[in-house]
Structures are given as C-alpha cells and as structure tokens.
Short mmCIF file of C-alpha atoms in Angstrom, two decimals:
data_model
loop_
_atom_site.label_atom_id
_atom_site.label_comp_id
_atom_site.label_asym_id
_atom_site.label_seq_id
_atom_site.Cartn_x
_atom_site.Cartn_y
_atom_site.Cartn_z
CA UNK A 13 57.90 90.60 137.95
CA UNK A 14 58.51 93.54 135.68
CA UNK A 15 56.48 96.71 136.09
CA UNK A 16 57.01 99.84 134.02
CA UNK A 17 54.91 102.91 134.65
CA UNK A 18 55.18 105.83 132.17
CA UNK A 19 58.82 105.02 131.59
CA UNK A 20 60.77 107.18 129.14
CA UNK A 21 64.37 106.88 128.15
CA UNK A 22 66.48 109.56 126.52
CA UNK A 23 70.12 108.62 126.01
CA UNK A 24 72.63 111.45 126.57
CA UNK A 25 73.30 113.50 123.44
CA UNK A 26 70.08 112.36 121.75
CA UNK A 27 67.48 115.05 121.20
CA UNK A 28 64.38 112.90 121.66
CA UNK A 29 63.46 109.93 123.83
CA UNK A 30 63.90 106.45 122.35
CA UNK A 31 61.20 105.10 124.68
CA UNK A 32 58.16 107.17 125.60
CA UNK A 33 55.59 106.70 128.38
CA UNK A 34 55.92 102.96 128.37
CA UNK A 35 53.55 101.23 130.78
CA UNK A 36 53.53 97.43 131.01
CA UNK A 37 53.56 94.59 133.48
CA UNK A 38 55.00 91.10 133.07
CA UNK A 39 54.20 88.77 135.98
CA UNK A 40 56.93 86.50 137.36
CA UNK A 41 57.27 83.22 135.48
CA UNK A 42 55.83 84.48 132.20
CA UNK A 43 57.20 84.43 128.65
CA UNK A 44 56.95 87.41 126.28
CA UNK A 45 58.06 87.92 122.74
CA UNK A 46 59.38 91.43 122.23
CA UNK A 47 58.41 92.45 118.72
CA UNK A 48 58.65 95.50 116.51
CA UNK A 49 60.48 96.82 113.47
CA UNK A 50 64.10 97.99 113.61
CA UNK A 51 64.40 101.24 115.55
CA UNK A 52 61.15 100.60 117.43
CA UNK A 53 63.00 100.59 120.76
CA UNK A 54 63.40 96.84 121.48
CA UNK A 55 67.13 97.08 122.23
CA UNK A 56 66.57 100.21 124.32
CA UNK A 57 63.95 98.41 126.39
CA UNK A 58 66.34 95.48 126.85
CA UNK A 59 69.09 97.92 127.91
CA UNK A 60 66.71 99.30 130.53
CA UNK A 61 65.79 95.83 131.76
CA UNK A 62 69.45 94.71 131.95
CA UNK A 63 70.17 97.86 134.00
CA UNK A 64 72.70 99.17 131.51
CA UNK A 65 70.88 102.46 131.76
CA UNK A 66 68.27 104.01 134.01
CA UNK A 67 64.96 105.49 132.89
CA UNK A 68 65.00 109.24 132.43
CA UNK A 69 61.39 109.40 133.62
CA UNK A 70 58.80 107.09 135.11
CA UNK A 71 58.86 104.21 137.55
CA UNK A 72 60.48 100.82 136.90
CA UNK A 73 60.25 97.86 139.28
CA UNK A 74 62.29 94.75 138.54
CA UNK A 75 62.06 91.52 140.56
CA UNK A 76 60.58 93.51 143.42
CA UNK A 77 63.21 96.26 143.37
CA UNK A 78 62.40 99.86 142.53
CA UNK A 79 65.21 100.59 140.07
CA UNK A 80 64.74 104.35 140.13
CA UNK A 81 65.56 104.49 143.84
CA UNK A 82 68.01 101.59 144.06
CA UNK A 83 71.51 102.10 145.42
CA UNK A 84 74.59 100.99 143.54
CA UNK A 85 74.97 97.81 145.59
CA UNK A 86 71.26 96.96 145.17
CA UNK A 87 71.62 97.28 141.40
CA UNK A 88 74.71 95.06 141.52
CA UNK A 89 72.84 92.33 143.37
CA UNK A 90 69.87 92.73 141.02
CA UNK A 91 72.12 92.27 137.97
CA UNK A 92 73.23 88.90 139.34
CA UNK A 93 69.59 87.72 139.18
CA UNK A 94 69.27 88.63 135.50
CA UNK A 95 70.56 86.63 132.55
CA UNK A 96 71.08 88.31 129.21
CA UNK A 97 71.85 86.97 125.75
CA UNK A 98 73.02 90.01 123.76
CA UNK A 99 72.79 90.12 120.00
CA UNK A 100 76.55 90.79 119.76
CA UNK A 101 77.34 87.99 122.32
CA UNK A 102 79.61 90.26 124.43
CA UNK A 103 82.14 87.58 125.31
CA UNK A 104 85.51 88.63 126.72
CA UNK A 105 87.97 87.87 123.94
CA UNK A 106 91.01 87.29 126.16
CA UNK A 107 89.28 84.62 128.22
CA UNK A 108 88.36 81.05 127.30
CA UNK A 109 84.75 80.07 126.64
CA UNK A 110 84.76 78.27 130.01
CA UNK A 111 85.90 81.38 131.92
CA UNK A 112 83.29 83.49 130.12
CA UNK A 113 80.52 81.05 130.97
CA UNK A 114 81.72 80.54 134.56
CA UNK A 115 81.83 84.27 135.31
CA UNK A 116 78.29 84.73 136.75
CA UNK A 117 78.82 81.88 139.23
CA UNK A 118 82.29 83.09 140.20
CA UNK A 119 80.89 86.57 140.84
CA UNK A 120 78.40 84.99 143.22
CA UNK A 121 81.26 83.33 145.06
CA UNK A 122 80.41 79.74 144.05
CA UNK A 123 83.09 77.13 144.67
CA UNK A 124 85.33 76.31 141.71
CA UNK A 125 84.15 72.67 141.77
CA UNK A 126 80.47 73.67 141.55
CA UNK A 127 81.28 76.29 138.92
CA UNK A 128 83.09 73.74 136.79
CA UNK A 129 80.30 71.17 137.09
CA UNK A 130 77.57 73.71 136.25
CA UNK A 131 79.52 75.29 133.40
CA UNK A 132 80.26 71.97 131.71
CA UNK A 133 76.68 70.81 132.16
CA UNK A 134 75.30 73.84 130.34
CA UNK A 135 78.08 73.79 127.73
CA UNK A 136 77.39 70.12 127.02
CA UNK A 137 73.69 70.78 126.77
CA UNK A 138 74.44 73.43 124.13
CA UNK A 139 76.96 71.15 122.35
CA UNK A 140 79.91 73.49 122.91
CA UNK A 141 81.70 71.71 125.79
CA UNK A 142 84.50 70.71 123.41
CA UNK A 143 85.14 74.43 122.84
CA UNK A 144 85.55 75.23 126.55
CA UNK A 145 89.26 76.00 126.25
CA UNK A 146 88.95 78.03 123.04
CA UNK A 147 88.91 81.80 122.85
CA UNK A 148 85.67 83.31 121.54
CA UNK A 149 87.46 84.93 118.60
CA UNK A 150 88.25 81.51 117.14
CA UNK A 151 84.59 80.39 117.16
CA UNK A 152 81.84 80.74 114.56
CA UNK A 153 78.89 83.08 115.15
CA UNK A 154 76.62 80.21 116.15
CA UNK A 155 79.17 78.83 118.62
CA UNK A 156 79.69 82.25 120.18
CA UNK A 157 75.94 82.68 120.46
CA UNK A 158 75.66 79.34 122.27
CA UNK A 159 78.47 80.39 124.62
CA UNK A 160 76.58 83.63 125.36
CA UNK A 161 73.39 81.61 125.97
CA UNK A 162 75.32 79.31 128.32
CA UNK A 163 76.58 82.32 130.30
CA UNK A 164 73.03 83.67 130.58
CA UNK A 165 71.59 80.33 131.70
CA UNK A 166 74.27 79.19 134.13
CA UNK A 167 73.14 81.31 137.04
CA UNK A 168 69.50 80.07 136.76
CA UNK A 169 68.37 83.69 136.50
CA UNK A 170 65.00 84.93 137.73
CA UNK A 171 64.73 87.12 134.65
CA UNK A 172 66.13 86.04 131.29
CA UNK A 173 66.40 88.55 128.47
CA UNK A 174 67.50 87.61 124.99
CA UNK A 175 68.10 89.80 121.94
CA UNK A 176 67.69 87.77 118.73
CA UNK A 177 69.08 84.64 120.45
CA UNK A 178 68.41 82.33 117.51
CA UNK A 179 69.68 84.37 114.57
CA UNK A 180 72.96 82.42 114.34
CA UNK A 181 71.49 79.04 115.31
CA UNK A 182 70.28 76.21 113.12
CA UNK A 183 66.55 75.42 113.22
CA UNK A 184 66.98 72.38 115.47
CA UNK A 185 69.13 74.36 117.92
CA UNK A 186 66.62 77.23 117.89
CA UNK A 187 63.76 74.86 118.69
CA UNK A 188 65.83 73.31 121.47
CA UNK A 189 66.54 76.76 122.90
CA UNK A 190 62.83 77.59 122.89
CA UNK A 191 62.07 74.42 124.81
CA UNK A 192 64.73 75.46 127.35
CA UNK A 193 63.02 78.82 127.71
CA UNK A 194 59.80 76.95 128.35
CA UNK A 195 61.49 74.85 131.06
CA UNK A 196 62.80 78.01 132.69
CA UNK A 197 59.34 79.57 132.61
CA UNK A 198 57.98 76.46 134.24
CA UNK A 199 60.57 76.88 136.99
CA UNK A 200 59.39 80.46 137.56
CA UNK A 201 61.79 82.49 135.42
CA UNK A 202 60.45 85.45 133.49
CA UNK A 203 61.69 85.27 129.89
CA UNK A 204 61.60 88.07 127.33
CA UNK A 205 62.92 87.36 123.84
CA UNK A 206 63.32 90.09 121.23
CA UNK A 207 63.13 88.76 117.68
CA UNK A 208 62.43 89.56 114.03
CA UNK A 209 61.91 85.88 113.27
CA UNK A 210 58.18 85.59 112.52
CA UNK A 211 58.45 81.88 111.79
CA UNK A 212 59.86 81.31 115.25
CA UNK A 213 57.04 83.31 116.83
CA UNK A 214 54.49 81.29 114.86
CA UNK A 215 56.14 78.06 115.95
CA UNK A 216 55.99 79.04 119.63
CA UNK A 217 53.03 81.32 120.05
CA UNK A 218 53.07 83.33 123.27
CA UNK A 219 52.07 86.69 124.65
CA UNK A 220 54.03 89.54 123.14
CA UNK A 221 55.06 93.13 123.67
CA UNK A 222 55.09 95.08 120.43
CA UNK A 223 56.91 98.38 120.20
CA UNK A 224 56.53 101.06 117.53
CA UNK A 225 58.50 104.31 117.56
CA UNK A 226 59.41 103.89 121.22
CA UNK A 227 55.87 103.37 122.42
CA UNK A 228 53.82 100.32 123.21
CA UNK A 229 51.95 99.44 120.02
CA UNK A 230 50.14 96.45 121.43
CA UNK A 231 50.24 93.19 123.32
CA UNK A 232 48.82 89.87 122.25
CA UNK A 233 46.86 87.73 124.68
CA UNK A 234 48.62 84.99 126.56
CA UNK A 235 49.07 81.77 124.66
CA UNK A 236 51.70 79.21 123.67
CA UNK A 237 54.66 78.97 126.04
CA UNK A 238 53.03 80.79 128.91
CA UNK A 239 49.70 79.03 128.38
CA UNK A 240 51.40 75.64 128.61
CA UNK A 241 52.86 76.71 131.95
CA UNK A 242 49.36 77.68 133.13
CA UNK A 243 48.16 74.25 132.06
CA UNK A 244 50.92 72.63 134.08
CA UNK A 245 49.95 74.64 137.09
CA UNK B 222 96.57 81.30 138.77
CA UNK B 223 93.26 82.44 140.27
CA UNK B 224 90.09 82.24 138.22
CA UNK B 225 89.42 85.46 136.36
CA UNK B 226 86.44 87.49 137.55
CA UNK B 227 87.55 90.76 135.97
CA UNK B 228 89.92 91.96 133.25
CA UNK B 229 93.48 92.60 134.40
CA UNK B 230 95.82 95.44 133.55
CA UNK B 231 97.54 95.32 130.18
CA UNK B 232 100.51 97.63 130.10
CA UNK B 233 103.96 96.93 128.83
CA UNK B 234 105.10 100.47 129.53
CA UNK B 235 104.27 100.56 133.24
CA UNK B 236 107.33 98.60 134.51
CA UNK B 237 109.66 100.70 132.34
CA UNK B 238 108.02 103.90 133.55
CA UNK B 239 108.30 102.86 137.20
CA UNK B 240 111.90 101.70 136.68
CA UNK B 241 112.86 105.15 135.40
CA UNK B 242 110.94 106.86 138.20
CA UNK B 243 112.68 104.64 140.78
CA UNK B 244 116.03 105.52 139.25
CA UNK B 245 115.23 109.23 139.46
CA UNK B 246 113.87 108.93 143.00
CA UNK B 247 116.97 106.97 144.06
CA UNK B 248 119.29 109.58 142.58
CA UNK B 249 117.36 112.33 144.33
CA UNK B 250 117.47 110.48 147.65
CA UNK B 251 121.21 109.91 147.26
CA UNK B 252 121.62 113.61 146.43
CA UNK B 253 119.48 114.51 149.39
CA UNK B 254 121.61 112.38 151.71
CA UNK B 255 124.79 113.90 150.29
CA UNK B 256 123.49 117.42 150.76
CA UNK B 257 122.29 116.65 154.29
CA UNK B 258 125.69 115.17 155.20
CA UNK B 259 127.53 118.17 153.76
CA UNK B 260 125.19 120.65 155.43
CA UNK B 261 125.64 118.92 158.79
CA UNK B 262 129.41 118.85 158.29
CA UNK B 263 129.58 122.49 157.30
CA UNK B 264 127.44 123.79 160.10
CA UNK B 265 129.09 121.49 162.67
CA UNK B 266 132.63 122.45 161.67
CA UNK B 267 131.88 126.15 161.52
CA UNK B 268 129.88 126.17 164.73
CA UNK B 269 132.73 124.62 166.72
CA UNK B 270 135.63 126.78 165.58
CA UNK B 271 136.75 130.38 166.15
CA UNK B 272 139.55 132.20 164.32
CA UNK B 273 141.63 134.79 166.19
CA UNK B 274 143.79 137.19 164.22
CA UNK B 275 146.57 139.19 165.96
CA UNK B 276 147.94 142.08 163.84
CA UNK B 277 151.66 141.94 163.14
CA UNK B 278 152.25 145.44 164.61
CA UNK B 279 151.02 144.42 168.07
CA UNK B 280 153.69 145.24 170.71
CA UNK B 281 155.38 142.21 172.32
CA UNK B 282 153.41 140.00 170.01
CA UNK B 283 155.23 136.73 170.85
CA UNK B 284 154.83 136.94 174.64
CA UNK B 285 151.26 138.18 174.56
CA UNK B 286 150.27 135.51 172.05
CA UNK B 287 151.72 132.82 174.35
CA UNK B 288 149.79 134.28 177.30
CA UNK B 289 146.60 134.30 175.24
CA UNK B 290 147.10 130.67 174.22
CA UNK B 291 147.56 129.66 177.87
CA UNK B 292 144.43 131.58 178.86
CA UNK B 293 142.47 129.93 176.10
CA UNK B 294 143.63 126.47 177.17
CA UNK B 295 142.25 127.18 180.65
CA UNK B 296 138.88 128.27 179.27
CA UNK B 297 136.16 125.66 179.72
CA UNK B 298 134.75 124.15 176.48
CA UNK B 299 137.94 124.96 174.52
CA UNK B 300 139.30 121.66 173.24
CA UNK B 301 142.29 122.79 171.16
CA UNK B 302 144.22 125.91 170.19
CA UNK B 303 146.36 125.83 167.10
CA UNK B 304 148.73 128.59 166.02
CA UNK B 305 149.13 128.57 162.26
CA UNK B 306 152.67 128.68 160.96
CA UNK B 307 153.63 131.59 158.63
CA UNK B 308 153.54 129.07 155.79
CA UNK B 309 149.97 128.06 156.65
CA UNK B 310 148.93 131.72 156.95
CA UNK B 311 150.40 132.43 153.52
CA UNK B 312 148.54 129.47 152.08
CA UNK B 313 145.37 130.65 153.78
CA UNK B 314 145.72 134.15 152.35
CA UNK B 315 146.97 133.11 148.93
CA UNK B 316 143.57 133.44 147.24
CA UNK B 317 143.51 137.14 148.22
CA UNK B 318 147.21 138.05 148.15
CA UNK B 319 148.46 135.91 145.29
CA UNK B 320 151.25 133.31 145.08
CA UNK B 321 154.06 133.55 147.60
CA UNK B 322 157.55 134.21 146.22
CA UNK B 323 160.28 131.61 146.42
CA UNK B 324 161.72 132.88 149.73
CA UNK B 325 158.47 132.18 151.50
CA UNK B 326 157.66 135.85 152.32
CA UNK B 327 155.12 138.16 150.81
CA UNK B 328 157.06 141.26 149.64
CA UNK B 329 156.43 144.35 151.77
CA UNK B 330 153.84 142.63 153.94
CA UNK B 331 154.16 141.25 157.44
CA UNK B 332 151.70 138.48 158.25
CA UNK B 333 149.40 138.42 161.29
CA UNK B 334 149.44 135.62 163.81
CA UNK B 335 146.41 133.37 163.34
CA UNK B 336 145.00 131.09 166.01
CA UNK B 337 142.29 128.50 165.36
CA UNK B 338 140.36 127.61 168.52
CA UNK B 339 138.31 124.43 168.54
CA UNK B 340 135.60 124.20 171.17
CA UNK B 341 132.40 122.49 172.11
CA UNK B 342 129.29 124.51 172.79
CA UNK B 343 129.34 128.31 172.64
CA UNK B 344 131.98 129.85 174.97
CA UNK B 345 132.15 133.65 174.99
CA UNK B 346 135.67 133.83 173.56
CA UNK B 347 135.36 137.49 172.50
CA UNK B 348 135.62 138.87 176.07
CA UNK B 349 138.35 136.37 177.07
CA UNK B 350 140.50 137.33 174.08
CA UNK B 351 139.94 141.11 174.33
CA UNK B 352 140.80 141.08 178.02
CA UNK B 353 144.16 139.46 177.28
CA UNK B 354 144.87 141.09 173.95
CA UNK B 355 142.61 144.02 172.95
CA UNK B 356 144.24 144.35 169.50
CA UNK B 357 143.13 140.84 168.46
CA UNK B 358 140.30 140.37 166.00
CA UNK B 359 137.96 137.50 166.82
CA UNK B 360 136.18 135.94 163.86
CA UNK B 361 133.24 134.02 165.27
CA UNK B 362 132.72 131.26 162.71
CA UNK B 363 129.27 130.72 164.21
CA UNK B 364 127.88 133.36 161.83
CA UNK B 365 129.33 131.46 158.89
CA UNK B 366 127.92 128.34 160.42
CA UNK B 367 124.47 129.90 160.48
CA UNK B 368 124.81 131.00 156.86
CA UNK B 369 126.03 127.56 155.81
CA UNK B 370 123.23 126.01 157.79
CA UNK B 371 120.72 128.20 155.91
CA UNK B 372 122.29 127.22 152.58
CA UNK B 373 122.28 123.55 153.57
CA UNK B 374 118.62 123.73 154.58
CA UNK B 375 117.74 125.34 151.23
CA UNK B 376 119.57 122.60 149.35
CA UNK B 377 117.84 119.91 151.42
CA UNK B 378 114.47 121.57 150.73
CA UNK B 379 115.28 121.58 146.98
CA UNK B 380 116.19 117.91 147.11
CA UNK B 381 112.94 117.07 148.94
CA UNK B 382 111.03 119.11 146.35
CA UNK B 383 112.69 117.03 143.62
CA UNK B 384 111.71 113.78 145.38
CA UNK B 385 108.12 115.03 145.83
CA UNK B 386 107.92 116.10 142.18
CA UNK B 387 109.13 112.68 141.06
CA UNK B 388 106.48 111.02 143.25
CA UNK B 389 103.80 113.31 141.79
CA UNK B 390 104.94 112.62 138.22
CA UNK B 391 104.98 108.87 139.00
CA UNK B 392 101.40 109.02 140.30
CA UNK B 393 100.27 110.94 137.20
CA UNK B 394 102.06 108.59 134.83
CA UNK B 395 100.74 105.44 136.52
CA UNK B 396 97.26 106.99 136.59
CA UNK B 397 97.34 107.78 132.88
CA UNK B 398 98.72 104.33 132.02
CA UNK B 399 96.01 102.59 134.05
CA UNK B 400 93.31 104.78 132.55
CA UNK B 401 94.57 104.04 129.04
CA UNK B 402 94.53 100.33 129.83
CA UNK B 403 90.99 100.51 131.22
CA UNK B 404 89.83 102.40 128.13
CA UNK B 405 91.43 99.74 125.92
CA UNK B 406 89.50 97.06 127.83
CA UNK B 407 86.38 99.13 128.27
CA UNK B 408 84.16 96.50 126.67
CA UNK B 409 85.39 93.71 128.95
CA UNK B 410 85.10 95.91 132.04
CA UNK B 411 81.52 96.84 131.09
CA UNK B 412 80.58 93.19 130.50
CA UNK B 413 81.83 92.23 133.95
CA UNK B 414 80.16 95.25 135.55
CA UNK B 415 76.79 94.51 133.95
CA UNK B 416 76.99 90.88 135.05
CA UNK B 417 77.02 92.16 138.62
CA UNK B 418 80.70 92.46 139.55
CA UNK B 419 81.37 94.76 142.48
CA UNK B 420 83.41 97.86 141.69
CA UNK B 421 86.06 96.72 144.17
CA UNK B 422 86.29 93.32 142.47
CA UNK B 423 87.12 95.01 139.17
CA UNK B 424 89.41 97.68 140.60
CA UNK B 425 91.28 95.28 142.92
CA UNK B 426 92.25 92.96 140.08
CA UNK B 427 93.55 95.85 137.99
CA UNK B 428 95.24 97.43 141.01
CA UNK B 429 96.84 94.12 142.01
CA UNK B 430 98.34 93.79 138.56
CA UNK B 431 99.46 97.44 138.63
CA UNK B 432 101.16 96.83 142.00
CA UNK B 433 102.93 93.75 140.66
CA UNK B 434 104.14 95.56 137.53
CA UNK B 435 105.22 98.54 139.64
CA UNK B 436 107.14 96.25 142.01
CA UNK B 437 108.93 94.69 139.04
CA UNK B 438 109.67 98.14 137.63
CA UNK B 439 110.90 99.31 141.04
CA UNK B 440 113.29 96.37 141.34
CA UNK B 441 114.58 97.00 137.82
CA UNK B 442 115.05 100.66 138.71
CA UNK B 443 117.01 99.67 141.79
CA UNK B 444 119.21 97.47 139.63
CA UNK B 445 119.85 100.42 137.28
CA UNK B 446 120.62 102.56 140.31
CA UNK B 447 123.17 100.19 141.87
CA UNK B 448 126.21 101.31 139.78
CA UNK B 449 125.55 104.94 140.66
CA UNK B 450 125.10 104.13 144.33
CA UNK B 451 128.26 102.01 144.34
CA UNK B 452 130.20 104.88 142.80
CA UNK B 453 128.77 107.27 145.41
CA UNK B 454 129.74 104.85 148.18
CA UNK B 455 133.32 104.65 146.88
CA UNK B 456 133.52 108.47 146.76
CA UNK B 457 132.20 108.72 150.30
CA UNK B 458 134.53 106.06 151.71
CA UNK B 459 137.43 108.45 152.56
CA UNK B 460 135.05 110.71 154.48
CA UNK B 461 133.87 107.76 156.56
CA UNK B 462 137.45 106.93 157.63
CA UNK B 463 137.37 104.01 155.24
CA UNK B 464 139.22 103.19 152.08
CA UNK B 465 137.58 102.45 148.77
CA UNK B 466 137.56 98.70 148.22
CA UNK B 467 138.55 97.40 144.84
CA UNK B 468 137.03 94.44 143.14
CA UNK B 469 139.57 91.96 141.89
CA UNK B 470 138.83 90.77 138.36
CA UNK B 471 140.06 87.30 139.40
CA UNK B 472 137.63 87.12 142.31
CA UNK B 473 134.58 84.87 142.33
CA UNK B 474 131.06 86.21 142.03
CA UNK B 475 130.68 85.66 145.78
CA UNK B 476 133.78 87.76 146.52
CA UNK B 477 132.54 90.49 144.22
CA UNK B 478 129.14 90.58 145.93
CA UNK B 479 130.74 90.68 149.40
CA UNK B 480 133.07 93.49 148.30
CA UNK B 481 130.18 95.37 146.78
CA UNK B 482 128.10 94.91 149.94
CA UNK B 483 130.98 96.17 152.12
CA UNK B 484 131.33 99.17 149.83
CA UNK B 485 127.64 99.98 150.27
CA UNK B 486 127.99 99.91 154.06
CA UNK B 487 129.85 103.22 153.84
CA UNK B 488 126.52 104.83 152.93
CA UNK B 489 124.22 106.07 155.68
CA UNK B 490 121.96 103.27 156.88
CA UNK B 491 118.90 105.45 156.37
CA UNK B 492 119.72 105.92 152.65
CA UNK B 493 120.09 102.17 152.17
CA UNK B 494 116.75 101.60 153.90
CA UNK B 495 115.07 104.27 151.79
CA UNK B 496 116.47 102.80 148.58
CA UNK B 497 115.41 99.31 149.64
CA UNK B 498 111.90 100.59 150.30
CA UNK B 499 111.59 102.24 146.86
CA UNK B 500 110.19 99.16 145.01
CA UNK B 501 107.66 98.58 147.80
CA UNK B 502 106.74 102.25 147.73
CA UNK B 503 106.33 102.04 143.93
CA UNK B 504 104.06 99.01 144.34
CA UNK B 505 101.92 100.79 146.94
CA UNK B 506 101.75 103.89 144.77
CA UNK B 507 100.75 101.77 141.75
CA UNK B 508 98.07 99.95 143.74
CA UNK B 509 96.53 103.09 145.25
CA UNK B 510 96.64 105.02 141.97
CA UNK B 511 95.10 102.16 139.98
CA UNK B 512 92.36 101.61 142.58
CA UNK B 513 91.47 105.30 142.55
CA UNK B 514 91.51 105.66 138.75
CA UNK B 515 89.39 102.53 138.16
CA UNK B 516 86.89 103.30 140.94
CA UNK B 517 86.43 106.85 139.66
CA UNK B 518 86.03 105.55 136.08
CA UNK B 519 83.47 102.92 137.17
CA UNK B 520 81.30 105.60 138.80
CA UNK B 521 80.33 106.62 135.26
CA UNK B 522 78.55 103.34 134.76
CA UNK B 523 75.04 103.04 136.26
#
C-alpha cells in the first residue's frame, strides 16, 4: 500500500518544490497509470517511491513502512521489496546482462543455482536469454529495456514502478508486458506505470494518477487491469 | 570469481602509488635502523670509556703513571687500561696541531701521556686518579655519551617522523584514488545502492580490491627496495664481524639467491621483519582507507 499525505518535494538547489501537497492512496495489489505532461512531476514522484529521495514535507508510507521515520537499514530492506524500470534502464555497463538481472536476488542472498534459474526464466520470457552474456552497451534500446524489466521483475517485488517501460518495445512486446503487469497485480503486487502513450492507456484502461505542475490534477475511477483483478477475486 | 553484487575498484595508479610509498617507507625504516644502531654504538662506546691526560711537566711522570695504571687495574669495573704511544697521541692531536714532521716529534712541544680506560658501569675514576696523581686531567666521556645519545635520539625521532609522514601521505593518496574511482563509477554504485545493497556490501568489495592492489604494489615496492637493502647489508657486514659476500657471475640462480639471503642476514632481524610486513601493512592501510572513504561517501545517499 502506498499512502502520501501532503507530501512535498524540493530537490536541493531548486527554488520551488517539484511536488506540492500531494495526497493519495494506492491499496496493495492495485494498478495505476501515472499520467501528466512533461514536467508535471511524474519522474519526481517515482523518485520518491523508489526511495531515491525523501519528501521534504508530509508523510509517506510505503508497504507499511513510514519512510519519513525509517532508519537506513529499514530503507535498505524496503528497497529490496520494490522493483523499478527506469526510463534510462540504469544497467551497469561493465557487467553482463545476466549479472545485472541477477543482482536483486544476489543482494537478498539467494543461492547461485536459484538465481541462475530465476534469471534465465525471466530473460527467456522477455526473449533476451540469448543476450545473457552480452554487455548492455552492445544491445539495442529495446533489448536494454527488456533487461531492465527483467531486473525489476526477478525479485517478485511487492511494488513495481515503471517509467515509460514500453517506449522502446514493439507493440506485441508492450501488450505482453501489460499482461505481465496484470498477472503481478493478480498476485498482489502494486504496479504504477508512468507513460505518455495514450494508445496504451486506452488499450488497458485502469485507474490513474494524473499530475499537473507538481500537484494531483485528478484520478480516474478504477477500471481495466485493476477491475479484472476485482472480478477474479 | 565471485558473483558481482557491487562495482569494484578501478585504479591503475594505486599499485604504482603504493609501490613508491613502500619504497620510501622501506628506505626510511632502513635509515631509522642505521641511525638507531649508530646512536646505540656512539652512546655505548662513549659511556664505557674515560680518557686520562697526564701533563708532560709532571714530576717523575714515568713512575707515577705506572703506579696509576696499577691502581686502575685494581679498581672494580675497570676492564682495560691502555697507554697511548707518542705516535698515537700525535695522530690523535693531529687535527688540532697539524701534521707531524718526519722525525716523529712536534717541534717545541712535549706531548702528554694519554691513558684510555675501558670500564663497565660508572666507576668514580675521578677520585681514584686524583688521589694517585693530582696533576692528571680526567675526561669523563660520559658527558659526550649523553650528548651523542641526545643527538642519536633526535635523529631517530626525525626518522620516525619521516616514516609517519610517508604513512600519512599514503593514506591520503589511497583515499583520493579510491574517491576518484568511486566518483567515476558513481552511477553503478547508485544503482546498486538503490536496489537495496548494504553500505558494507558496496564498501567491502571496493576495499577488498583496494587491499589486493595495495598488496601487489607493496610487493613491487619491496622488489624495488631489495637492491638498496642488499647494498646496505654489504656495507654493514664489516661492522657485524662479517665479510661482504660476493656473487659469482658463474653461479646458478640458486647460489645467487642463497648468497643474497646470507647477505641480508647481516641486517637486524627487526628491520627484516618490518620490511617483510610492509606489503601487508600497505594492504591493511588500503583496505581501511577504502572502507572509510566509501562508507563516508555513501552516507550522502538517502
């Protein structure tokens, strides 16, 4: 569950807050589109939710942890429960795709045999298993994006955040990714996907969080992905 | 190779830096040992010797000198009494009186009788000598010994200061190198941190690599140091009642190594141990410095 109460965020050296008095709640096991024009604050909100920064004001609870009061080790453990697909992929260039994807499991202390099995399963599912020994720099944008998605999915996170995860994917791959998100939601993962792709949103209608100038501009009623989960329940 | 869970340290300059620091530290330690040995020798020699000077115009100088020598021999703690020959006295005074003429006498100058008394401990020779021969001048070398001891201590302190400075410069250099490497890999370190890696996981991997590179650098430094140490050992050999060993060009590698090893045994055992410990010390220093630098840097991240 995500709960933000009057959360503001002002990065150091910036005169005004990029997020202002944001109040919203996303129950556990729900899907949300994160919408809004460029500069609306989508990436800043994702940075908050991935714990890359802390709110400068307000109260933020993530997966039952009060982030504002959390210790360093609590934040570390919380990060291991979150999967993130960044827009710029953020793969470590010196490592192979396999090592990049395996990292979340290795950090949790999983055995190398389990790590290998899980990593290849997710890489195969995303059609990039044959690239496991390649370095990210030698891959196309779409392949790097799929490697980043694999890294986010491998730990079966309780919260999955994705920033434009389909912008380098072909339509079929994008649709497949959305169905994966739906499966994760059905298993109880909270999924938030930031996108500009209106066609994609139309294709998979769901509740949304819309930002405008760092404030909450609106939220659509629950439908689509989340509704299907409700039907299943 | 273990599975990567954090970026390692990338630094080509660290081993070179540590090698040079090890070389400097080794030279300083060798210097320190040399100074300590000299200081001990000086103060020991001066502390255990007394010079007695009997003016040439002393009445019945021969008989009274013989009586004094006998008295001194009977004095406890006196181990030897040596009367310098006129030739030795001339040589001793040559720096002040100039070169002696061909006939072996200084023109217009009669030389005093000089006795050198070797002893253990601190006998009160002044009263013994003045009782037997009031005209004699007793030069207690103990005062010189104290002065030499003071000088030796100052030199030892300077050498220790040099060793400490080298250690401080090594820590600073390793710290800056590690920091530069972390900054160069900032993106990778941040990725790992935000995926939930513990600070110690990140810092230990970098510190482990820093320790390994420092160990390599330390061993290379020791290798660079070996010719200097061998030369020092050969110079010290005569003082250790040994003779410098020569390496035969026809000898096998094994012979050469054995000869070299025997040469090194002239050096104080403590110096050899200290030199042997330098690479390990460099590795420890590299590990601790890298851990500290990375942990401090990581505190900036939320």
